[in-house]
Amino acid sequence: MDFFQKSEAAMFFHVLTLFPDMIRDGFTTSILGRAAEKGILSLEAVNIRDYTKSRHKKVDDYPYGGGAGMLMQAQPVYDACQAVIEGIQTRKKTAGEEKVRVIYLTPTGQVFSQQLARELAREEDLIFLCGHYEGIDERVLQRIVTDYVSIGDYVLTGGELPAMVMMDAIARNVPGVLGNEESAQTESFDDGLLEYPQYTRPEIWEGERVPEVLLSGDHAKVEEWRLEKSLAKTKEVRPELYESWAESHQEYFVKKAKKEERLRRKLLKEARKKAEEEHF
Ligand code: 6GU
């Protein structure tokens, strides 16, 4: 039984890996560790090597057809996964009717996103399979994997860091994991935009003032300013995200144009009045 396992948790993470300590250490020293202590999350890190049937505890071998590096063999991976699934069935007192998602971390997978994090947060159990060496025998992947996921377009030495990245992003969408429920909602990507800049005390630091509007107490004005900042930032660094936000929020631009037109007329009227007064 793993130190972090809690049978009443809202979400159970199971990680199949050759480096279980790496997963456990990462878990303890993060917000996830607190959620595990509170009993909201449960982590089981399973050492694939414990399931090898080879005499020398071997878990890898050369690729058929030649090529660089070693591959993880099917048998220990399959048996480790079966042991985890049996554990889930014992806990839930069921016998095979639930379809637990098995996520293989690989640079050839679909790219991880906030949308997938939210979707996976609704599962009760998730199994992460971390590959090492040059990969895993295709036959066991075909047999057990439901989702192939990458965390971005670069190559890492193994699936452990990606699994931790995914668990972090998923867990913060599980109710109770974050202290403040709101903070999971109002952050970057919630609405498909990057977050606006934030400021805290002091009001003046190294001669730089906090933007005036944030001190005004005018909530509507603050929200408007934040949205403007989010839009400008997103347009600058992630134009494709900006375009898709603009596409689905056309009414925002209509409202904004109307508001600007009203302001323009008001200023024009005031200028005319002033000119008349000066003329007579
Ligand atoms: Cl999921 N695994 C590895 N090894 N490298 C990656 C990755 C995953 N995602 C991006 N690079």
Short mmCIF file of N, CA and C and ligand atoms in Angstrom, two decimals, residues 105-107 149-152 154-159 162, ligand 1:
data_model
loop_
_atom_site.label_atom_id
_atom_site.label_comp_id
_atom_site.label_asym_id
_atom_site.label_seq_id
_atom_site.Cartn_x
_atom_site.Cartn_y
_atom_site.Cartn_z
N LEU A 105 2.21 8.49 -21.89
CA LEU A 105 2.89 9.75 -22.12
C LEU A 105 3.90 9.57 -23.25
N THR A 106 3.66 10.26 -24.36
CA THR A 106 4.55 10.11 -25.52
C THR A 106 4.54 11.37 -26.37
N PRO A 107 5.73 11.75 -26.89
CA PRO A 107 5.74 12.94 -27.77
C PRO A 107 4.92 12.75 -29.04
N VAL A 149 -0.85 10.91 -25.02
CA VAL A 149 -0.75 12.35 -24.75
C VAL A 149 0.69 12.84 -24.68
N SER A 150 0.94 14.00 -25.32
CA SER A 150 2.22 14.70 -25.29
C SER A 150 2.00 16.01 -24.53
N ILE A 151 3.05 16.54 -23.89
CA ILE A 151 2.86 17.84 -23.23
C ILE A 151 3.47 18.98 -24.03
N GLY A 152 3.92 18.73 -25.25
CA GLY A 152 4.44 19.82 -26.08
C GLY A 152 5.46 19.34 -27.08
N TYR A 154 8.66 19.01 -27.87
CA TYR A 154 10.06 18.88 -27.49
C TYR A 154 10.19 17.47 -26.94
N VAL A 155 11.41 16.96 -26.85
CA VAL A 155 11.57 15.57 -26.42
C VAL A 155 12.18 15.50 -25.02
N LEU A 156 11.55 14.72 -24.15
CA LEU A 156 12.05 14.51 -22.79
C LEU A 156 12.59 13.10 -22.66
N THR A 157 13.30 12.82 -21.56
CA THR A 157 13.93 11.50 -21.40
C THR A 157 12.96 10.43 -20.90
N GLY A 158 11.79 10.85 -20.41
CA GLY A 158 10.83 9.86 -19.93
C GLY A 158 9.48 10.50 -19.68
N GLY A 159 8.51 9.66 -19.35
CA GLY A 159 7.14 10.15 -19.16
C GLY A 159 6.82 10.65 -17.76
N PRO A 162 6.11 14.58 -17.65
CA PRO A 162 4.80 14.82 -18.26
C PRO A 162 3.63 14.30 -17.40
CL1 6GU B 1 4.56 12.81 -22.88
N1 6GU B 1 7.10 12.16 -23.22
C1 6GU B 1 8.36 12.41 -23.61
N2 6GU B 1 9.29 11.48 -23.45
N3 6GU B 1 8.71 13.54 -24.18
C2 6GU B 1 7.77 14.46 -24.34
C3 6GU B 1 6.44 14.27 -23.93
C4 6GU B 1 6.13 13.07 -23.37
N4 6GU B 1 5.73 15.37 -24.23
C5 6GU B 1 6.60 16.21 -24.79
N5 6GU B 1 7.80 15.67 -24.86
#
